[in-house]
Each structure stands twice: as C-alpha cells, then as structure tokens.
C-alpha cells in the first residue's frame, strides 16, 4: 500500500490562520483578552463558592466585546452573530462560565431579542448585556424535556386586569434544570401555553409562547407566587445554578408577552403573523437556533483541549523499554495509543470545518433574512445545526473519555483537567436538544426534502407525515458543489488499492451510503404508510434506520466541508497535512462502519482489511506531527494548565 | 424470523437465588447488614469531609464479617477468599468506601498476608483487620505505572546496622496515586528494588520486593525522611485520600522485608525459594490477584445499579404522545432506548456468571494450592482475571455513560446517582492494571499456551518470546466442557434462519472466531520472529491483532460461563428468561463485531442483517421484564436512592 506522505515542513502559524477562518480576527482578539484576564475554572471549590466565582467572572465578561458581539448594533451590541458564536466557544476551558454566559446572553438575551419587539429591546437589552438584569430561559419542565410543544405551564390572559396569569398546573409542569434560577436570576423568559378567553368565556389555546416573568426582587428574594428550588449538585458545571421554578397564579402585565410572533390585545384578541399553532411554534424555536450552534462549537473546543493534553502527555510519557535501543518508549509510539487519539484528532478537524460552515450560514441568514423568502435555507440550517450538535457532542463524550484513559491515573486527577472536561461536557449530549431526538429531526428533514417541517417533532408525526408528503430523496451538495462534483467524477471506478486515498472515491462512498440508506428508509415509510399499520409501530420499528440516515447524512456534510476547507488553503504544506487528516477522518469512519459497506457490497472483504491497514499507516505518518497539529487549533493558552501537558509533571520533560 | 418467547411467569426471587450462586448466603447476609447500617456516599461533601466520613464508615466495617472474611482463620479471619470478594463488591453503592476498604484490607492486608510470613502475620494482621493500623499499598510510581518491574525506589541492605535503606532516587520514582497515603495511612507496603552488597562492596540487585515502612507516627505526622503530598481532587472517589510518597534514605529493620519469596540474612546474604528475578516477581504479583478480581466484581455491581436506575426511569418516564392511543409513550418503549440499555443488561448478566466462575476458581486455588503443582491453573486464573477485569470495567464505563444519557437532564443531577457512579468507576479501566496492558497479558498467555509466562510484561518480550517458544494454539474449554461440546456438536450446519437462536451455533461462532484470530496472530508472530525484523516494530504492528485476540478469547470464556450457569438452573421459567438474555448477549456481540464475521466469510450479508433484526426482536421481547430482571441481581436496597428510580420524581409514579 502506498500511503501518501505528510509534508514535514508545514507551519503551525500558517495552519492556524487557515483553521481560524472567517472569524480569525475575532478569535485572535479573544485569545488576547482571555490570556490577559485570568478566569480559572472552579476546581475544588464547593458549590456555593463555585457559583459565586462564576457569577463574578460573568461580571468581568459583561462589559467585554466577547459577550456584546451577538446583540443588535442598534442597542449597543456588535451585530455580529457569527463572531459571537466563535468568541463564546473559546470560553471552553471554563465550561461553567461558558454555560452561564450562554444562559444570560445567548438564551435569555437571545430570546428577548428574537421573540420580543422594540418595547422589550429598549427596556431590557442594555441591562441584559451589562448583567444588571440576570435572567433565565425557562422552557424545559420535569415532565416535558424533548416534547416541548406539550409543556404544561399556562399563561392565561385576564382582560379584566390586562394581565397574564402564569401558572404551574401540576408538579410535572414545574420548570426544571433552569440555569441561573437557583441563585442569580431576576427574571425569566417563561414558555407557557398561551390562552385567551373565547366567546363563551372558556379558554382558547394558541400554543406555546414566551413571556417575561420577574422571579426575584431587588434583594434576591423570590417574588410572591414564585417558588424556586435548587437542582443541587450535578456531574459537572457546578458554577451554574440550575433550579426549579413553580408558578402559583403569578400575574404579569400584557406587555410581558414577547410578541413578535403572536400578540394579545387589551380586550383579549389574539393575533399572529403566522397561521397554525405548529408553524408558529417551530418558527419561534428556529430563531433560537444559535444556542444549539454554540453548544456544538464549545464541545468542539473542549475536545481539542482534551486532545492537546493527552497528545502532549503521550508524546513524552515513556513506558516499557525497547530492547533494541535500551530506551523506554513514548506511549504515543504504540499503535494502540495512536488509534485511541489520532482518528479522534482527524474527526475534530473535520468537525471544525463543518462548524465554520454552519456558523457562516447562520451569520448570513441572520444578517440577510430576505435572501431566504421561502424559509428553505433556514430549515436546512436548523437541520444541520441539530445534526452537527449531535455528532459533535457525542464525539466530545467519546474523545474526552478516551483522553482520560490514555493518560492513566494522571488523567483521573483534577489538576490534569480531563476529569473536569469530561464531567462538564457530559450534559451536552442531552441538553439543547437530546441527541437522539435531534437526529430524528434531521432524518425527517431529509425525508421531506426540507419542503415543510411545521409538524410535530414526535414519533407518530414522522411516519404519517412521510408517507403522506414524501417527495423523493435528493443528496444535495453543500459547500463547493462544483469542486466536489469534479472530484467525484474523476474518481477511478476500478478497484485499485490506492483508490482508498482518492478523495473522489471517498466522497462517492459517503454519498452512496447516504443515498442508499435514505432510499431504503423512504421505501419503508411509504410502504408502511400505504397499509393500515399503526403509525407508532411503523416509526418505532424503523428508529434505528432513521437515526442511521441522519448520521450518514451529517458525515457526508462534514466531509464536504473538510474538502472545501482544504481547497481554500493557499499554502501547500498546510494543505498537505490537512489532506492526510482528511484521509484519516474518512477511512476511520469507513472502518467503523465497514459492516455496512460489506453488507451492502460497497467494499470487498479484502478492501475492508486494507482500510484498517490504511488507518494504521496514517496514524504512524501523523504521529510525529500530532502535537503541532493539535496546537494549530489555537485553544487559548490560559486553558492549558495540566501539569502533564505543561512539562511540570516529573518524567515528562 | 421466529423469535423464541420469554416465559412471562418467572419469579424474581427464584432467579435471584440462581444469580446469587455459590456465595448466596454471604450475599444475603451482606444485604441485611448493609440495609441496617446506613453508609451514604459522600455526595456534595468537600474533600476533607468526604475523607473523614469515609474513614469513619471504614471503622464501622472494621469489626464486621464483611471485611474479615478474606483473612486467615488462624489470625481471626474468616478464611473465605471467595466470600470476601463477593461481600466487598456489594459495597458498590458507595465506591469511595469500597475502594478505601479494598486498599486497607485487600491490598495492604492482602500483601502482608501473601508476601509476609508468620512474624508479620502475628504482629500486624489483627491491627490491620480492626483498622488500628491503617495502611497503604505503595507500588505505582509517577514514572512507572504499567511497567512495575522497572520501579525506581530502592531498598538497600546495610549489614552494619542490619537495616534496609528505602530511598527515592529521583522525582519520577516517587510513589504516586497511593490510596490512604494523603491522610490516614500509618504504614505502607513499599515495593522497591532490593539490593544487597556484593563481594566488592557494590550493590547487587534482586528485583522488586515489598517492605513494611512506617510513614506516619501515632499523632499522624509523617515520620522523618518520609515526605507525603496530596494528589488532590480527582474525577471521583474523593473519599479516598490518594497521595504521593518520597523516601529520603529511610531506615527500617531487616524484619520489615515481606520475606515469603526472598529474604536477606543478617550478614546480607540473599536467598529465595524461586530462581530468577522475573519468575520471582511474577509469582509475587500473582498472589495479589484478588484486588483485580475485586475490581471486576465491583464494576459489575456498579453497572447493575446504574442499569436499575435507568431502566426504572425509562419504564415510567413518558415523552411524546402515541396518536393512536392519545397516551404519552414510556421512553423504554422506543427501540432506540431499548437498544441503549437492554443489550447492556444482557452483557451484565453474562459477565455476572463469568465473574462467579472466576471467584470460584480463585477460591479453590487459594484453599487448595497443592491441586496445582505446575502452576498452570494459577497462570490461567491470572489471565482470566486480567481479561475479565478489562472487559468488565470497559463495559461499566460504556454502560454507566449510556444510562446517564438515557436519563437526560435528570441523569446529570447528583441526586440520581449516575454522575457519581460514572465518576467513581471511571478509573477502574486504568487502575489495578491498565486495561490495554492487561489484554496484552491475556494474549501472551494464549500464544504461549500458559506454558510459561515468567517473562517481561513488556512489548518486546512478546514478539521475541512468541517466536521462540510457540507451542500452538488450543481453544481450551472452560466450565461445563461436555455440555458445551454437546451443544456445539448438535448445532445445525445449514444456513437456516433460526440457527441464530441455536446455542450450539452461537458457541461455535465464538469459538471459530477465537481460533481464527489466534491462528493468524501466531503465524504473524512466528513469521516475524524468524526474520531479522525489529522486535518492537513487529509487536507494535500487531498490537491491534493482539488486543483483539484477547478480547474474543474473553468473550468466549464469558459465553461458556453463561451457558454453564443456565444449565445449573433447575427452574424452567428462570432458565427460559436467562436463555433469552444469553441470546441477546451473543447476538449483540456478533452484531457489534459483524464486520469481522463478514470479512472472514463466517456469515453472509443477509445473515448479518438478520442478526440486527434478531437483536431488535429480543429487545422487544425482554422490554416488559426489564425492571424485574435487573432487580433479580439484588443490589442492596440501601444503594437505590435516586428519586427517578424510587418514584419520588414527579411524573414517574
């Protein structure tokens, strides 16, 4: 097997410039700000001290450009949606701080911006930005986390007083896991079933809407009717004060309704620019997509930091003597160790380019919404955001775990950061959308070809909908369409061994896998929809298939983003090393999934074995450059404190 | 596909009796003791309070039968090695306590018992048992964790004074991660390179030996020459005080040497009943195997507890309405959720039987060492213990993680136990032997057919050794040889679909896989050994193959133990439900590894797809019984406190 070489002379700074991408200047500024401003994570602190420190650190960020970037320029913000996501994710070395910042400025501030109107912006945005109004985003309830359309909290309009009555009807409708609730929040954006009185005097429902509800007074005491309790200690993120909120007929003025997508007049008449409860609800959710994109970005940076720690330690930690040389062997020289870390490094690089593309699309659509009159681009963006969030956070969970194990006992000590990174990122796979539910959303988007997804997120939904409205699967290219097409067209059809390293062949493999899985799923759904099968059974029987469809779709999107990223690279040495990382990403992905390729006769048994050989060979080729490569991501130096990574650990110098 | 039914009428108590096995009475007594004695884990406590509480709890266990079972009857112990392992593992709901107990009575007490002689037993065992002498097991050093034969600490005999001088020559030779060191330990079993003066007056080395070295005085202050520092906060197990110890020419009397396998006379003459430094060292290590067996057992119980929490919650937590019924669906009804948890439940059951068999073998050999004159059974036991420890602890890491994710946000809260179980068990994959290194040990045993493994653990070792001494691979049956042979012989050769559920066919698949992998590896090693290839390169190129050989060997051993366990079951309904769990264990294992079966033409593509169908169907069949099944393991009720599992969580009643 002729394995392509890695150019030995690539320049880390050059490579970093490429990886930094469109928001390179923002990244560089944030690095400088962060390295000047010490913001240590709360390792070893008790919960109360950790929360106090995190809130204090939040105060330091409050005035900074990092946190204002995402707010409208009209109200003192930077008006830079993409830059905002990129700068927030760089807080990943102190994840309590990042999440707390995300709650205050991303979720709370973002909801007021996106769902509110001028009256809310004028009144609240500046105090949200400067942290004089700490707030919560109160959506999830104990009984409804994924199925948020069925929230139990109610907001009933009372025309007598011109107020909404916000109420928790039963204990499973209490707001739960709400960040900023247990200690600091003064106000909450509360998601509730909006009701107005109908002609007969009973309540008419308009679906879930958001209202601003004060939850604490100036002294920090809960206001009357609001009962707040503490979720207590968590696996990680203990600098964030998650709590539970129960409302007992709390009255707020009519103006508290965030009324961009639905309003109630003084006499109780409901109006909305969007017809249909489902469409309205999903439009509102769609405006809040930035949070999900941020989680993916942050998971990505946390993973890079973990990899940097494990690779630096593996590069110098020695174990067992090589008898030919009499010298003990650095553990990263062992193939088993390389396989734990290097394919993960390659995947991190692939996801990095996909995230850059996603942020860019988010930014464009936000800056110029008129470019998408039929909402198709927005729906595609939502689907990509959901899928990348799922894939990136699962990658984080797996990789941080592998890094911990790769560092042995040292990896278990808090001083070496991996335990904190593991515990803090662990919830990423289930918050801001449970990954399994998110992948179902992606699959549905694919099946309905993005035509219309204003339908229930639920299970049934899916089967019935697909059967009714199916319009055919199309594998649509992402970035750099013509480049990708050219590569695919040029790929050899013959079974030469070196085809493994041909980018066109690789792209074709991912594309054909996606098409095949999706076609099969479509046929299955259509068949089921035409009979009188129970929709739940149909959906449930196919759930594996649904999740796989989403997964392989995202894999293809990620690969295309990687290929497009390499194409943007003007420096041949940097491009050369990225080409090898791309090979490793593709081939380790195919290796993991080779059962599918074999079952569907896309590769022969001997080809499958040579994929494994190729992965091994690429690991060996990349090993000498591993530390430089992970450095090129430019995680802020403030975050690298582990003695095993800084040379302070005995025996690592 | 005709999927065999699960008998609906099995009895949980009956099943528990079977699972409890040989030490059923011990298990039942420990359950009663534990449920009377409240020993809550240290959730939410700061490090110092957690350590103090754990030490106090250790005191409560000190008088009890649980901790005395493993000590010699001659010195007030129970003389029940198997019972001791089984009762210790039942502490798994408070893992800091279990590990602290394991350090005191398993590692420290176990080393004094196994490596010491009468003088040490008489002087120390009672005070070790009653905790008046808290101790440490000081083997690992910062620079040498896996390769413990190359420890740097020295113990040099000084005939002038009749003392050993224990010394840390450089900072990478400091003792590290030592349990009981940072706070409570008064004495340590210190592993060091033993040296005596030779004829010319310079030092002659005899390899690693263990000595008893006081580290703290009566008041708890470090003794002169002993520098103790604290490893600080860890991912979990913060009730255990891990520390670092540096010795500056500390003098201990000649009698401090644990001299069962090597002694030094007053004039400095070294004698040992075992010739050869390697053989001596590995004999000593072999006597300490109980710790490794205990870790596997404890990981097993912790995994069962995690599964019980996740299955109870999944059974009642509802999300998304089924439109046909208008009722929200319990999440465990979703196939995706079943697949996260039920194959793991089946694997836990399989590992349970394998662990029972291992403990039984350990007990027999310990009780009657003369039954093994050539040491072959001991070597096989060591290999099994290493392999099962690796497989069981990785299963724990994966499964506890899956349980956490399956419980969403609730799984992230400390009150629901999963975060603590995750953090506490996380180190199990790398302590008491790094799993990767352990699997290499297993593979080496297989290649050399257990003939002789008194060789370096290292890498080189392996390649050279195998090439020299290879005697041919033999897949040796474990328990119930004749039963297994009968089943294999009776298996149909033809490709009928229902063959998937034929136990003989399943056994044959596992056996053929093992034989094929092992034969290939042997050929590879032999080929390499005959040329002039660099031994390190040879070994390193084959490392994947080596790890896989160990893995599939252990899978087969586990399956045979499961089959033998079912065969012992007199109750048809219990046997019936275990048969289905065994099917799920086998078929999910084959599904995960189906790429190998396809690559090696052991199954066709359509057979591979039907394996997936069978796994799905078995999940659906077992789902209604999931909670009863996990209850049958009989994890002590004291440990089940999660509100999501006890019905205290709103919406779960």
PDB file of C-alpha atoms in Angstrom, chain A residues 500-631:
ATOM      1  CA  UNK A 500      -8.557   4.439  -0.754  1.00  0.00           C
ATOM      2  CA  UNK A 501      -6.651   7.711  -0.801  1.00  0.00           C
ATOM      3  CA  UNK A 502      -8.568   9.160  -3.729  1.00  0.00           C
ATOM      4  CA  UNK A 503     -10.760  11.983  -2.497  1.00  0.00           C
ATOM      5  CA  UNK A 504     -13.324  11.460  -5.223  1.00  0.00           C
ATOM      6  CA  UNK A 505     -13.702   7.804  -4.313  1.00  0.00           C
ATOM      7  CA  UNK A 506     -14.054   8.736  -0.636  1.00  0.00           C
ATOM      8  CA  UNK A 507     -16.724  11.338  -1.400  1.00  0.00           C
ATOM      9  CA  UNK A 508     -18.554   8.857  -3.555  1.00  0.00           C
ATOM     10  CA  UNK A 509     -18.552   6.267  -0.776  1.00  0.00           C
ATOM     11  CA  UNK A 510     -20.119   8.698   1.671  1.00  0.00           C
ATOM     12  CA  UNK A 511     -22.612   9.893  -0.907  1.00  0.00           C
ATOM     13  CA  UNK A 512     -23.676   6.447  -1.991  1.00  0.00           C
ATOM     14  CA  UNK A 513     -24.073   5.334   1.579  1.00  0.00           C
ATOM     15  CA  UNK A 514     -26.326   8.284   2.296  1.00  0.00           C
ATOM     16  CA  UNK A 515     -28.414   7.732  -0.797  1.00  0.00           C
ATOM     17  CA  UNK A 516     -28.806   4.038  -0.146  1.00  0.00           C
ATOM     18  CA  UNK A 517     -29.813   4.434   3.494  1.00  0.00           C
ATOM     19  CA  UNK A 518     -32.225   7.220   2.694  1.00  0.00           C
ATOM     20  CA  UNK A 519     -33.813   5.414  -0.254  1.00  0.00           C
ATOM     21  CA  UNK A 520     -34.347   2.344   1.881  1.00  0.00           C
ATOM     22  CA  UNK A 521     -35.907   4.346   4.666  1.00  0.00           C
ATOM     23  CA  UNK A 522     -38.182   6.154   2.276  1.00  0.00           C
ATOM     24  CA  UNK A 523     -39.420   2.927   0.729  1.00  0.00           C
ATOM     25  CA  UNK A 524     -40.008   1.518   4.167  1.00  0.00           C
ATOM     26  CA  UNK A 525     -42.007   4.524   5.328  1.00  0.00           C
ATOM     27  CA  UNK A 526     -44.021   4.694   2.162  1.00  0.00           C
ATOM     28  CA  UNK A 527     -44.866   1.010   2.289  1.00  0.00           C
ATOM     29  CA  UNK A 528     -45.963   1.325   5.885  1.00  0.00           C
ATOM     30  CA  UNK A 529     -47.946   4.480   5.234  1.00  0.00           C
ATOM     31  CA  UNK A 530     -49.920   2.837   2.466  1.00  0.00           C
ATOM     32  CA  UNK A 531     -51.215  -0.007   4.647  1.00  0.00           C
ATOM     33  CA  UNK A 532     -53.171   0.276   7.848  1.00  0.00           C
ATOM     34  CA  UNK A 533     -50.174  -0.259  10.119  1.00  0.00           C
ATOM     35  CA  UNK A 534     -50.114   1.537  13.445  1.00  0.00           C
ATOM     36  CA  UNK A 535     -48.020   4.668  12.867  1.00  0.00           C
ATOM     37  CA  UNK A 536     -46.228   4.309  16.197  1.00  0.00           C
ATOM     38  CA  UNK A 537     -45.201   0.740  15.419  1.00  0.00           C
ATOM     39  CA  UNK A 538     -44.003   1.717  11.975  1.00  0.00           C
ATOM     40  CA  UNK A 539     -41.913   4.526  13.273  1.00  0.00           C
ATOM     41  CA  UNK A 540     -40.581   2.552  16.188  1.00  0.00           C
ATOM     42  CA  UNK A 541     -39.560  -0.416  14.061  1.00  0.00           C
ATOM     43  CA  UNK A 542     -37.586   1.910  11.838  1.00  0.00           C
ATOM     44  CA  UNK A 543     -35.992   4.024  14.554  1.00  0.00           C
ATOM     45  CA  UNK A 544     -32.513   2.572  14.012  1.00  0.00           C
ATOM     46  CA  UNK A 545     -32.809   3.207  10.346  1.00  0.00           C
ATOM     47  CA  UNK A 546     -33.974   6.773  10.963  1.00  0.00           C
ATOM     48  CA  UNK A 547     -31.028   7.535  13.240  1.00  0.00           C
ATOM     49  CA  UNK A 548     -28.574   5.978  10.805  1.00  0.00           C
ATOM     50  CA  UNK A 549     -29.932   8.067   7.933  1.00  0.00           C
ATOM     51  CA  UNK A 550     -29.335  11.241   9.885  1.00  0.00           C
ATOM     52  CA  UNK A 551     -25.912  10.139  10.947  1.00  0.00           C
ATOM     53  CA  UNK A 552     -24.582   9.269   7.492  1.00  0.00           C
ATOM     54  CA  UNK A 553     -26.066  12.455   6.088  1.00  0.00           C
ATOM     55  CA  UNK A 554     -24.158  14.539   8.607  1.00  0.00           C
ATOM     56  CA  UNK A 555     -20.998  12.523   7.959  1.00  0.00           C
ATOM     57  CA  UNK A 556     -21.239  13.477   4.301  1.00  0.00           C
ATOM     58  CA  UNK A 557     -21.900  17.144   5.080  1.00  0.00           C
ATOM     59  CA  UNK A 558     -18.876  17.154   7.360  1.00  0.00           C
ATOM     60  CA  UNK A 559     -16.620  15.577   4.758  1.00  0.00           C
ATOM     61  CA  UNK A 560     -17.662  18.064   2.107  1.00  0.00           C
ATOM     62  CA  UNK A 561     -16.923  20.936   4.473  1.00  0.00           C
ATOM     63  CA  UNK A 562     -13.474  19.455   5.147  1.00  0.00           C
ATOM     64  CA  UNK A 563     -12.760  19.116   1.416  1.00  0.00           C
ATOM     65  CA  UNK A 564     -13.911  22.672   0.772  1.00  0.00           C
ATOM     66  CA  UNK A 565     -11.727  23.892   3.649  1.00  0.00           C
ATOM     67  CA  UNK A 566      -8.635  22.242   2.208  1.00  0.00           C
ATOM     68  CA  UNK A 567      -9.451  23.782  -1.141  1.00  0.00           C
ATOM     69  CA  UNK A 568      -9.318  27.235   0.454  1.00  0.00           C
ATOM     70  CA  UNK A 569      -5.783  26.566   1.667  1.00  0.00           C
ATOM     71  CA  UNK A 570      -3.190  28.502  -0.306  1.00  0.00           C
ATOM     72  CA  UNK A 571      -0.174  27.059   1.492  1.00  0.00           C
ATOM     73  CA  UNK A 572       0.837  23.672   0.002  1.00  0.00           C
ATOM     74  CA  UNK A 573       2.434  22.308   3.173  1.00  0.00           C
ATOM     75  CA  UNK A 574      -0.629  23.095   5.292  1.00  0.00           C
ATOM     76  CA  UNK A 575      -2.876  21.654   2.623  1.00  0.00           C
ATOM     77  CA  UNK A 576      -0.720  18.541   2.530  1.00  0.00           C
ATOM     78  CA  UNK A 577      -1.075  17.819   6.210  1.00  0.00           C
ATOM     79  CA  UNK A 578      -4.812  18.540   6.106  1.00  0.00           C
ATOM     80  CA  UNK A 579      -5.162  16.103   3.215  1.00  0.00           C
ATOM     81  CA  UNK A 580      -3.770  13.343   5.417  1.00  0.00           C
ATOM     82  CA  UNK A 581      -6.043  14.261   8.306  1.00  0.00           C
ATOM     83  CA  UNK A 582      -8.946  14.170   5.879  1.00  0.00           C
ATOM     84  CA  UNK A 583      -7.884  10.698   4.714  1.00  0.00           C
ATOM     85  CA  UNK A 584      -7.756   9.564   8.314  1.00  0.00           C
ATOM     86  CA  UNK A 585     -11.188  11.054   9.030  1.00  0.00           C
ATOM     87  CA  UNK A 586     -12.745   9.291   6.054  1.00  0.00           C
ATOM     88  CA  UNK A 587     -11.002   5.969   6.424  1.00  0.00           C
ATOM     89  CA  UNK A 588     -11.544   5.645  10.166  1.00  0.00           C
ATOM     90  CA  UNK A 589     -15.209   6.486   9.567  1.00  0.00           C
ATOM     91  CA  UNK A 590     -15.446   3.796   6.896  1.00  0.00           C
ATOM     92  CA  UNK A 591     -13.557   1.370   9.127  1.00  0.00           C
ATOM     93  CA  UNK A 592     -16.000   1.901  11.986  1.00  0.00           C
ATOM     94  CA  UNK A 593     -18.898   1.422   9.608  1.00  0.00           C
ATOM     95  CA  UNK A 594     -17.349  -1.225   7.396  1.00  0.00           C
ATOM     96  CA  UNK A 595     -20.004  -3.754   8.380  1.00  0.00           C
ATOM     97  CA  UNK A 596     -22.489  -1.619   6.464  1.00  0.00           C
ATOM     98  CA  UNK A 597     -20.215  -1.310   3.432  1.00  0.00           C
ATOM     99  CA  UNK A 598     -19.683  -5.071   3.457  1.00  0.00           C
ATOM    100  CA  UNK A 599     -23.356  -5.900   3.953  1.00  0.00           C
ATOM    101  CA  UNK A 600     -24.247  -3.698   1.027  1.00  0.00           C
ATOM    102  CA  UNK A 601     -21.382  -4.900  -1.124  1.00  0.00           C
ATOM    103  CA  UNK A 602     -19.829  -1.476  -1.470  1.00  0.00           C
ATOM    104  CA  UNK A 603     -16.439  -2.866  -0.490  1.00  0.00           C
ATOM    105  CA  UNK A 604     -14.968  -6.334  -0.651  1.00  0.00           C
ATOM    106  CA  UNK A 605     -13.626  -8.172   2.366  1.00  0.00           C
ATOM    107  CA  UNK A 606     -10.048  -7.573   1.255  1.00  0.00           C
ATOM    108  CA  UNK A 607     -10.749  -3.883   0.679  1.00  0.00           C
ATOM    109  CA  UNK A 608     -12.192  -3.682   4.201  1.00  0.00           C
ATOM    110  CA  UNK A 609      -8.976  -5.106   5.589  1.00  0.00           C
ATOM    111  CA  UNK A 610      -6.902  -2.647   3.628  1.00  0.00           C
ATOM    112  CA  UNK A 611      -8.968   0.205   5.085  1.00  0.00           C
ATOM    113  CA  UNK A 612      -7.740  -0.898   8.520  1.00  0.00           C
ATOM    114  CA  UNK A 613      -4.171  -1.057   7.231  1.00  0.00           C
ATOM    115  CA  UNK A 614      -4.528   2.417   5.798  1.00  0.00           C
ATOM    116  CA  UNK A 615      -5.792   3.793   9.119  1.00  0.00           C
ATOM    117  CA  UNK A 616      -2.808   2.258  10.880  1.00  0.00           C
ATOM    118  CA  UNK A 617      -0.386   3.642   8.328  1.00  0.00           C
ATOM    119  CA  UNK A 618      -1.891   7.126   8.510  1.00  0.00           C
ATOM    120  CA  UNK A 619      -1.639   7.085  12.305  1.00  0.00           C
ATOM    121  CA  UNK A 620       2.057   6.268  12.028  1.00  0.00           C
ATOM    122  CA  UNK A 621       2.574   9.030   9.452  1.00  0.00           C
ATOM    123  CA  UNK A 622       0.787  11.660  11.526  1.00  0.00           C
ATOM    124  CA  UNK A 623       2.208  10.669  14.907  1.00  0.00           C
ATOM    125  CA  UNK A 624       5.390  12.824  14.679  1.00  0.00           C
ATOM    126  CA  UNK A 625       3.233  15.888  13.964  1.00  0.00           C
ATOM    127  CA  UNK A 626       0.452  15.220  16.457  1.00  0.00           C
ATOM    128  CA  UNK A 627       1.381  17.879  18.989  1.00  0.00           C
ATOM    129  CA  UNK A 628       1.924  20.588  16.375  1.00  0.00           C
ATOM    130  CA  UNK A 629      -1.375  19.740  14.737  1.00  0.00           C
ATOM    131  CA  UNK A 630      -3.410  19.993  17.886  1.00  0.00           C
ATOM    132  CA  UNK A 631      -1.627  23.261  18.756  1.00  0.00           C
TER     133      UNK A 631
END
